[in-house]
Amino acid sequence: MKHFLLLLTFLLGFSSLKAQTYFPPLTGTTWSTTDPATLGWCQDSITKLYDWLEASDSKAFIVLKDGKIVLEKYFGTFTADSFYVWNSAGKTLTAYAVGIAQHEGFLDINDPTSDYLGTGWTSLTLPQESAITIRHQLTMTTGLDDGVPDFYCTDPACLVYKADPGTRWAYHNGPYTLLDSVIESATGMTLNTWVNQKISSKIGLTGLYIQSGYNNVFVSKARGMARFGLLLSQDGYWNTTPVLPDVTYLNEMRNSSQSLNNSYGYLTWLNGKTSFMIPQSQLIFPGELCPNAPPDMYAAEGKNGQIINVVPSQGLVLVRMGSSMGNSLVGTQYNDTIWQYMNRLACVAGISDQSLETIQISPNPTNGLILISELKGHEIFELKNQQGQSVPFQQIGNEIALKNLQAGVYFLTIRKENHTKTFRVICN
């Protein structure tokens, strides 16, 4: 059903023939646009998307089609000239920078990390430490314990043994952040110098990494995010300029990088896989990461919903900057809701569920309590597991209490009159 709706949504706008990609000039504000009406998108549905984005504390939203801007919206006091943090969406930029360093012969991702950081960068024994490679850092499989009091910490005392490298996937910021030092040691350049020289200057991206505690966080304008998304959509070239002309590395980056979390490449989230894992959990959830998004989508995602989506089959790049979003380290559920609205943009009768479209749930993932927004009264709720069996719950006002549920994926359906809306709920 999902793929049928996607087909209807994009039927008028996207053909199987690949259009020529547009690349904006490296300087200035010129950027060609495409009228959303030519894609069959209705203004009323676009307005509903913008209203929801604003209500969920978005700052900027951009959609590119074959490089040209189709949608661009800024909220509140945020403007096209405002800078904002990428948070963990910057991880994908780091992975790209590592790929360039390998392509230019400064490192090999199969090298031990100790070759670049020296011994003693963890609290492990030397044999344990030397088993960790750059590839393990790129794939979140270092085996270092993410359950330490501060998982952002990069001090040796914070980097302790949990499992052998390559045997456990865990979203762990400390080992990732140390890739910055690997790049600096390998290239002899600072992180900002390397990224600016090898990526930013070639695609017109104005931005830089700033230090925040243990973290190095990339900051740019929203269009800078869109420029990097456009680069990601290509095979290592910006127009005719080579940036990372290593298709082998790029294919590894945007495909399953290990067998533990199928939905994770090199610091990049992947849709369309049979299962996924999420930060701060060791559970494996069946199904796609974003079931309402195109299956070939891959994404850079960060805390509070910093998102770069790339859909190669449709020539789409989607960017969202914003705040709110609760405590999720990546906004995959929020991202999936964006695609619910994207799937309603086409002027096709019957897709939109207007009576329920403003209803949202949080937090998701949840530990047992769900808050439902925008209830109008007289809604009927139904909760089922993946086997389609009804699951008991308790509703008190706009709260749903899930009692004694096993960790896993559930489906909460909200009905009103002849309309329904279903949310995928992750219980951990």
Short mmCIF file of C-alpha atoms in Angstrom, two decimals:
data_model
loop_
_atom_site.label_atom_id
_atom_site.label_comp_id
_atom_site.label_asym_id
_atom_site.label_seq_id
_atom_site.Cartn_x
_atom_site.Cartn_y
_atom_site.Cartn_z
CA MET A 1 0.00 0.00 0.00
CA LYS A 2 2.83 2.38 0.87
CA HIS A 3 4.54 1.94 -2.47
CA PHE A 4 1.21 2.35 -4.27
CA LEU A 5 0.71 5.72 -2.56
CA LEU A 6 4.24 6.75 -3.39
CA LEU A 7 3.63 5.88 -7.02
CA LEU A 8 0.45 7.96 -7.08
CA THR A 9 2.13 10.83 -5.30
CA PHE A 10 5.07 11.16 -7.64
CA LEU A 11 3.52 9.82 -10.86
CA LEU A 12 3.01 13.27 -12.36
CA GLY A 13 6.34 14.62 -11.25
CA PHE A 14 8.91 11.90 -11.72
CA SER A 15 9.65 9.80 -14.76
CA SER A 16 11.97 6.82 -15.10
CA LEU A 17 14.26 8.93 -17.28
CA LYS A 18 17.03 10.63 -15.34
CA ALA A 19 16.92 14.39 -15.89
CA GLN A 20 20.07 16.43 -16.20
CA THR A 21 21.13 17.68 -12.79
CA TYR A 22 21.41 21.40 -12.14
CA PHE A 23 24.25 22.72 -9.96
CA PRO A 24 23.99 26.24 -8.49
CA PRO A 25 26.94 28.65 -8.82
CA LEU A 26 29.58 28.38 -6.11
CA THR A 27 29.01 31.97 -4.98
CA GLY A 28 26.03 34.28 -4.67
CA THR A 29 22.38 33.44 -4.05
CA THR A 30 21.36 32.34 -7.54
CA TRP A 31 19.66 28.96 -7.53
CA SER A 32 17.26 27.85 -10.26
CA THR A 33 13.80 26.75 -9.21
CA THR A 34 11.08 24.41 -10.39
CA ASP A 35 7.42 25.31 -9.98
CA PRO A 36 5.86 22.62 -7.74
CA ALA A 37 2.75 22.75 -9.93
CA THR A 38 4.78 21.20 -12.76
CA LEU A 39 5.28 18.18 -10.51
CA GLY A 40 1.56 17.95 -9.83
CA TRP A 41 1.89 19.25 -6.27
CA CYS A 42 -1.08 21.17 -4.85
CA GLN A 43 -0.54 24.45 -3.01
CA ASP A 44 -3.11 23.51 -0.36
CA SER A 45 -1.10 20.37 0.51
CA ILE A 46 2.15 22.34 0.52
CA THR A 47 0.59 24.80 2.96
CA LYS A 48 -0.43 21.92 5.25
CA LEU A 49 3.13 20.61 5.14
CA TYR A 50 4.50 24.05 6.04
CA ASP A 51 1.98 24.44 8.86
CA TRP A 52 3.03 21.13 10.38
CA LEU A 53 6.72 21.95 9.98
CA GLU A 54 6.20 25.28 11.75
CA ALA A 55 4.18 23.65 14.54
CA SER A 56 7.04 21.18 15.09
CA ASP A 57 9.63 23.95 15.56
CA SER A 58 11.23 23.76 12.15
CA LYS A 59 13.63 26.51 11.09
CA ALA A 60 14.20 25.68 7.43
CA PHE A 61 12.88 23.24 4.85
CA ILE A 62 14.18 22.74 1.30
CA VAL A 63 13.32 20.23 -1.41
CA LEU A 64 15.44 19.92 -4.56
CA LYS A 65 14.36 18.12 -7.73
CA ASP A 66 17.29 17.36 -10.03
CA GLY A 67 19.22 20.10 -8.22
CA LYS A 68 16.62 22.86 -8.61
CA ILE A 69 14.67 24.23 -5.65
CA VAL A 70 11.03 23.14 -5.61
CA LEU A 71 10.20 24.05 -2.01
CA GLU A 72 12.05 26.47 0.28
CA LYS A 73 10.56 27.78 3.50
CA TYR A 74 11.98 29.51 6.57
CA PHE A 75 10.13 29.82 9.87
CA GLY A 76 10.05 32.46 12.60
CA THR A 77 13.12 34.68 12.63
CA PHE A 78 15.23 32.11 10.76
CA THR A 79 16.23 33.21 7.24
CA ALA A 80 18.21 31.94 4.28
CA ASP A 81 21.25 33.69 5.80
CA SER A 82 20.89 32.10 9.25
CA PHE A 83 23.41 29.49 10.41
CA TYR A 84 22.44 26.42 12.40
CA VAL A 85 23.99 23.21 13.70
CA TRP A 86 23.82 19.94 11.77
CA ASN A 87 24.30 17.89 14.95
CA SER A 88 24.82 14.24 13.96
CA ALA A 89 23.85 14.90 10.35
CA GLY A 90 27.46 16.08 10.22
CA LYS A 91 28.58 12.48 10.70
CA THR A 92 27.85 11.83 7.02
CA LEU A 93 30.02 14.81 6.07
CA THR A 94 32.81 13.32 8.18
CA ALA A 95 32.41 9.96 6.41
CA TYR A 96 32.75 11.78 3.09
CA ALA A 97 35.90 13.52 4.33
CA VAL A 98 37.40 10.18 5.42
CA GLY A 99 36.64 8.75 1.96
CA ILE A 100 38.56 11.58 0.32
CA ALA A 101 41.53 11.01 2.65
CA GLN A 102 41.55 7.35 1.63
CA HIS A 103 41.17 8.17 -2.07
CA GLU A 104 44.16 10.50 -1.88
CA GLY A 105 46.29 7.89 -0.12
CA PHE A 106 46.52 9.47 3.32
CA LEU A 107 44.89 6.51 5.07
CA ASP A 108 43.17 3.18 4.56
CA ILE A 109 39.94 2.58 6.45
CA ASN A 110 41.17 -0.92 7.29
CA ASP A 111 44.12 0.58 9.18
CA PRO A 112 44.12 0.35 12.98
CA THR A 113 43.00 3.62 14.52
CA SER A 114 46.10 3.47 16.71
CA ASP A 115 48.22 4.08 13.61
CA TYR A 116 46.93 7.66 13.68
CA LEU A 117 46.04 8.30 17.34
CA GLY A 118 48.94 6.40 18.88
CA THR A 119 48.59 3.82 21.63
CA GLY A 120 46.61 4.54 24.76
CA TRP A 121 43.74 6.42 23.10
CA THR A 122 41.42 3.99 24.94
CA SER A 123 41.61 2.22 28.29
CA LEU A 124 41.79 -1.16 26.53
CA THR A 125 44.72 -3.52 26.48
CA LEU A 126 47.05 -2.92 23.56
CA PRO A 127 45.83 -6.03 21.63
CA GLN A 128 42.20 -4.97 22.14
CA GLU A 129 42.92 -1.40 21.11
CA SER A 130 44.92 -2.32 18.03
CA ALA A 131 42.00 -4.43 16.76
CA ILE A 132 39.86 -1.31 16.28
CA THR A 133 40.06 0.10 12.76
CA ILE A 134 38.84 3.25 11.04
CA ARG A 135 36.17 1.11 9.38
CA HIS A 136 34.84 0.18 12.84
CA GLN A 137 34.55 3.90 13.65
CA LEU A 138 32.68 4.54 10.39
CA THR A 139 30.23 1.71 11.04
CA MET A 140 29.66 2.20 14.81
CA THR A 141 31.12 -1.24 15.55
CA THR A 142 34.20 -0.41 17.66
CA GLY A 143 32.95 -2.58 20.53
CA LEU A 144 33.57 0.28 22.96
CA ASP A 145 30.94 0.65 25.66
CA ASP A 146 28.27 3.24 24.79
CA GLY A 147 26.76 2.81 28.26
CA VAL A 148 29.40 4.94 29.96
CA PRO A 149 28.13 8.01 31.88
CA ASP A 150 29.05 10.36 29.01
CA PHE A 151 28.97 8.67 25.63
CA TYR A 152 30.26 11.87 23.99
CA CYS A 153 33.48 11.65 25.98
CA THR A 154 36.67 10.98 24.01
CA ASP A 155 39.03 10.63 26.99
CA PRO A 156 40.70 7.23 27.30
CA ALA A 157 38.95 6.63 30.63
CA CYS A 158 35.58 6.87 28.83
CA LEU A 159 36.52 4.41 26.09
CA VAL A 160 36.21 0.99 27.70
CA TYR A 161 35.83 -2.52 26.34
CA LYS A 162 32.36 -3.97 25.78
CA ALA A 163 32.81 -6.41 22.89
CA ASP A 164 35.26 -7.35 20.17
CA PRO A 165 35.28 -4.88 17.26
CA GLY A 166 32.82 -5.78 14.53
CA THR A 167 30.60 -7.92 16.79
CA ARG A 168 28.31 -5.22 18.24
CA TRP A 169 26.61 -2.18 16.67
CA ALA A 170 26.10 0.77 19.00
CA TYR A 171 25.53 4.44 18.21
CA HIS A 172 28.49 5.83 20.13
CA ASN A 173 29.63 9.42 19.67
CA GLY A 174 33.04 9.25 21.34
CA PRO A 175 34.75 6.89 18.87
CA TYR A 176 33.06 8.72 15.97
CA THR A 177 34.39 12.12 17.09
CA LEU A 178 37.92 10.73 17.15
CA LEU A 179 37.69 10.31 13.38
CA ASP A 180 38.35 14.05 13.31
CA SER A 181 41.73 13.45 14.94
CA VAL A 182 42.39 10.57 12.55
CA ILE A 183 41.84 12.91 9.59
CA GLU A 184 44.10 15.56 11.10
CA SER A 185 46.86 13.08 11.89
CA ALA A 186 46.69 11.44 8.46
CA THR A 187 46.54 14.63 6.36
CA GLY A 188 48.49 17.07 8.48
CA MET A 189 45.62 19.55 8.18
CA THR A 190 43.05 20.71 10.69
CA LEU A 191 39.58 19.27 10.23
CA ASN A 192 38.16 22.58 9.02
CA THR A 193 41.02 23.12 6.57
CA TRP A 194 40.61 19.62 5.13
CA VAL A 195 36.83 19.84 4.74
CA ASN A 196 36.97 23.36 3.32
CA GLN A 197 39.71 22.54 0.84
CA LYS A 198 38.39 19.16 -0.27
CA ILE A 199 34.60 19.61 -0.07
CA SER A 200 33.21 23.04 0.85
CA SER A 201 35.19 25.13 -1.64
CA LYS A 202 34.26 22.76 -4.47
CA ILE A 203 30.49 22.88 -3.87
CA GLY A 204 30.00 26.41 -2.52
CA LEU A 205 29.29 25.27 1.05
CA THR A 206 29.91 28.00 3.64
CA GLY A 207 30.28 26.32 7.02
CA LEU A 208 32.68 25.05 9.64
CA TYR A 209 33.05 22.69 12.57
CA ILE A 210 32.83 24.31 15.99
CA GLN A 211 33.79 22.61 19.24
CA SER A 212 30.98 22.00 21.72
CA GLY A 213 32.21 20.03 24.70
CA TYR A 214 33.79 16.89 23.30
CA ASN A 215 31.94 17.28 20.00
CA ASN A 216 32.88 18.96 16.76
CA VAL A 217 29.57 20.16 15.31
CA PHE A 218 29.21 21.42 11.75
CA VAL A 219 27.34 24.71 11.26
CA SER A 220 26.02 26.16 8.00
CA LYS A 221 23.05 27.78 6.29
CA ALA A 222 20.17 25.58 5.16
CA ARG A 223 21.24 25.91 1.54
CA GLY A 224 24.66 24.65 2.57
CA MET A 225 22.98 21.49 3.81
CA ALA A 226 21.17 21.27 0.47
CA ARG A 227 24.45 21.65 -1.41
CA PHE A 228 25.96 18.73 0.47
CA GLY A 229 22.80 16.68 -0.15
CA LEU A 230 23.11 17.43 -3.86
CA LEU A 231 26.74 16.27 -3.75
CA LEU A 232 25.66 13.07 -1.98
CA SER A 233 23.17 12.39 -4.77
CA GLN A 234 25.99 12.30 -7.33
CA ASP A 235 28.81 9.79 -7.74
CA GLY A 236 31.50 11.97 -6.25
CA TYR A 237 31.32 14.89 -8.67
CA TRP A 238 29.98 18.44 -8.39
CA ASN A 239 29.01 19.06 -12.00
CA THR A 240 32.32 18.16 -13.69
CA THR A 241 34.51 18.80 -10.64
CA PRO A 242 35.74 15.63 -8.88
CA VAL A 243 35.22 15.69 -5.13
CA LEU A 244 35.26 11.99 -4.21
CA PRO A 245 35.47 10.05 -7.50
CA ASP A 246 35.66 6.71 -5.67
CA VAL A 247 32.42 4.93 -6.51
CA THR A 248 33.46 1.86 -4.52
CA TYR A 249 33.73 3.85 -1.29
CA LEU A 250 30.52 5.77 -2.02
CA ASN A 251 28.61 2.54 -2.65
CA GLU A 252 29.90 1.14 0.65
CA MET A 253 28.93 4.39 2.39
CA ARG A 254 25.30 4.29 1.18
CA ASN A 255 24.73 0.55 1.59
CA SER A 256 24.70 -1.78 4.60
CA SER A 257 28.20 -1.54 6.03
CA GLN A 258 27.89 -4.54 8.36
CA SER A 259 25.37 -7.28 9.13
CA LEU A 260 24.39 -6.04 12.61
CA ASN A 261 22.35 -2.98 11.62
CA ASN A 262 21.25 -3.34 8.01
CA SER A 263 20.05 0.26 7.95
CA TYR A 264 23.46 1.83 8.56
CA GLY A 265 26.23 2.53 6.06
CA TYR A 266 29.29 4.64 6.74
CA LEU A 267 27.79 7.13 9.24
CA THR A 268 24.72 7.23 6.98
CA TRP A 269 21.17 5.98 7.58
CA LEU A 270 19.58 3.71 4.97
CA ASN A 271 15.95 3.05 4.14
CA GLY A 272 14.44 0.03 2.39
CA LYS A 273 16.17 -2.61 4.50
CA THR A 274 14.50 -5.53 6.28
CA SER A 275 15.43 -4.35 9.78
CA PHE A 276 16.99 -1.47 11.68
CA MET A 277 18.50 -0.48 15.00
CA ILE A 278 18.28 2.88 16.76
CA PRO A 279 20.60 4.79 19.09
CA GLN A 280 20.82 3.73 22.74
CA SER A 281 19.20 0.36 22.07
CA GLN A 282 20.43 -3.12 21.22
CA LEU A 283 17.07 -4.21 19.81
CA ILE A 284 16.71 -5.10 16.16
CA PHE A 285 13.39 -3.86 14.79
CA PRO A 286 11.89 -5.53 11.72
CA GLY A 287 10.84 -3.40 8.78
CA GLU A 288 12.12 -0.26 7.06
CA LEU A 289 13.62 2.68 8.91
CA CYS A 290 11.12 5.12 7.31
CA PRO A 291 8.27 3.06 5.84
CA ASN A 292 6.60 6.12 4.26
CA ALA A 293 9.77 7.20 2.45
CA PRO A 294 11.03 5.82 -0.87
CA PRO A 295 12.93 2.58 -0.27
CA ASP A 296 16.13 3.83 -1.93
CA MET A 297 16.38 6.88 0.33
CA TYR A 298 19.52 7.36 2.42
CA ALA A 299 19.95 10.09 4.97
CA ALA A 300 22.18 12.16 7.22
CA GLU A 301 20.26 12.64 10.47
CA GLY A 302 20.98 14.51 13.67
CA LYS A 303 19.44 15.37 17.01
CA ASN A 304 16.33 17.58 16.96
CA GLY A 305 15.56 16.63 13.39
CA GLN A 306 18.53 17.90 11.37
CA ILE A 307 17.93 15.92 8.19
CA ILE A 308 19.37 15.50 4.70
CA ASN A 309 17.42 12.97 2.63
CA VAL A 310 18.62 11.75 -0.76
CA VAL A 311 16.33 9.78 -3.11
CA PRO A 312 18.36 8.82 -6.21
CA SER A 313 15.46 7.24 -8.11
CA GLN A 314 13.49 10.50 -8.02
CA GLY A 315 16.30 13.06 -8.17
CA LEU A 316 15.17 14.37 -4.79
CA VAL A 317 17.12 16.01 -1.97
CA LEU A 318 15.19 17.09 1.14
CA VAL A 319 16.61 19.20 3.97
CA ARG A 320 15.10 20.10 7.34
CA MET A 321 16.67 22.19 10.09
CA GLY A 322 14.94 22.75 13.41
CA SER A 323 14.62 22.23 17.12
CA SER A 324 12.18 20.44 19.43
CA MET A 325 11.94 16.69 18.64
CA GLY A 326 12.37 15.47 22.23
CA ASN A 327 15.48 13.53 23.22
CA SER A 328 15.94 11.31 20.15
CA LEU A 329 19.53 11.37 18.92
CA VAL A 330 18.27 10.95 15.36
CA GLY A 331 14.83 11.90 14.12
CA THR A 332 13.85 8.85 12.08
CA GLN A 333 10.25 8.91 13.26
CA TYR A 334 10.00 12.63 12.55
CA ASN A 335 11.56 12.01 9.16
CA ASP A 336 8.93 9.37 8.42
CA THR A 337 6.18 11.89 9.25
CA ILE A 338 7.72 14.34 6.80
CA TRP A 339 7.27 11.70 4.13
CA GLN A 340 3.66 11.18 5.10
CA TYR A 341 3.12 14.83 4.19
CA MET A 342 5.29 14.54 1.08
CA ASN A 343 3.14 11.64 -0.07
CA ARG A 344 0.07 13.89 0.08
CA LEU A 345 1.47 16.67 -2.11
CA ALA A 346 0.14 15.32 -5.40
CA CYS A 347 -3.24 16.58 -6.54
CA VAL A 348 -4.79 13.11 -6.41
CA ALA A 349 -8.11 12.70 -4.66
CA GLY A 350 -8.36 10.26 -1.81
CA ILE A 351 -4.78 10.24 -0.53
CA SER A 352 -5.06 13.02 2.01
CA ASP A 353 -6.75 12.28 5.34
CA GLN A 354 -7.58 15.83 6.27
CA SER A 355 -9.58 15.15 9.43
CA LEU A 356 -6.61 13.50 11.18
CA GLU A 357 -3.55 14.87 9.43
CA THR A 358 -2.56 17.27 12.22
CA ILE A 359 -2.50 14.54 14.89
CA GLN A 360 1.00 13.54 15.99
CA ILE A 361 2.45 11.33 18.72
CA SER A 362 5.53 11.65 20.95
CA PRO A 363 7.90 10.41 22.13
CA ASN A 364 8.66 7.73 19.60
CA PRO A 365 10.52 5.50 20.49
CA THR A 366 8.70 5.29 23.81
CA ASN A 367 9.15 3.48 27.09
CA GLY A 368 5.42 3.09 27.60
CA LEU A 369 3.70 6.49 27.57
CA ILE A 370 2.57 8.25 24.38
CA LEU A 371 1.30 11.82 24.19
CA ILE A 372 -1.12 12.52 21.32
CA SER A 373 -1.42 16.08 20.03
CA GLU A 374 -4.29 17.82 18.27
CA LEU A 375 -7.08 15.52 19.47
CA LYS A 376 -10.50 16.86 18.55
CA GLY A 377 -12.59 14.34 20.52
CA HIS A 378 -14.51 11.21 19.52
CA GLU A 379 -11.41 9.51 18.08
CA ILE A 380 -11.18 5.74 18.40
CA PHE A 381 -7.83 4.10 19.09
CA GLU A 382 -6.56 0.63 18.28
CA LEU A 383 -3.13 -0.85 19.03
CA LYS A 384 -1.83 -3.97 17.28
CA ASN A 385 1.42 -5.89 17.21
CA GLN A 386 3.20 -6.96 14.05
CA GLN A 387 1.14 -10.13 13.89
CA GLY A 388 -2.02 -8.03 13.67
CA GLN A 389 -3.16 -8.97 17.17
CA SER A 390 -4.87 -6.35 19.31
CA VAL A 391 -2.83 -5.17 22.31
CA PRO A 392 -4.40 -3.71 25.47
CA PHE A 393 -3.66 -0.13 26.48
CA GLN A 394 -5.11 2.60 28.69
CA GLN A 395 -6.21 6.01 27.40
CA ILE A 396 -6.38 8.95 29.77
CA GLY A 397 -7.22 12.14 27.94
CA ASN A 398 -4.56 12.64 25.29
CA GLU A 399 -2.20 10.05 26.79
CA ILE A 400 -1.88 6.40 25.86
CA ALA A 401 -0.30 4.10 28.45
CA LEU A 402 1.24 0.91 27.09
CA LYS A 403 1.48 -1.56 29.94
CA ASN A 404 3.72 -4.62 30.12
CA LEU A 405 4.58 -4.53 26.43
CA GLN A 406 7.57 -6.39 25.11
CA ALA A 407 10.08 -4.25 23.26
CA GLY A 408 9.30 -4.12 19.57
CA VAL A 409 7.24 -2.43 16.87
CA TYR A 410 3.51 -1.75 17.26
CA PHE A 411 0.89 0.05 15.18
CA LEU A 412 -1.41 2.65 16.71
CA THR A 413 -4.44 3.39 14.52
CA ILE A 414 -6.61 6.43 15.16
CA ARG A 415 -10.09 6.45 13.64
CA LYS A 416 -12.66 9.19 13.31
CA GLU A 417 -15.77 8.77 11.21
CA ASN A 418 -14.53 7.26 7.93
CA HIS A 419 -10.91 8.41 8.31
CA THR A 420 -7.93 6.54 9.78
CA LYS A 421 -4.31 7.33 10.51
CA THR A 422 -1.76 4.76 11.63
CA PHE A 423 1.52 5.38 13.47
CA ARG A 424 4.36 2.91 13.80
CA VAL A 425 5.34 2.94 17.48
CA ILE A 426 8.71 1.65 18.68
CA CYS A 427 8.64 0.42 22.26
CA ASN A 428 12.02 -0.09 23.92
#
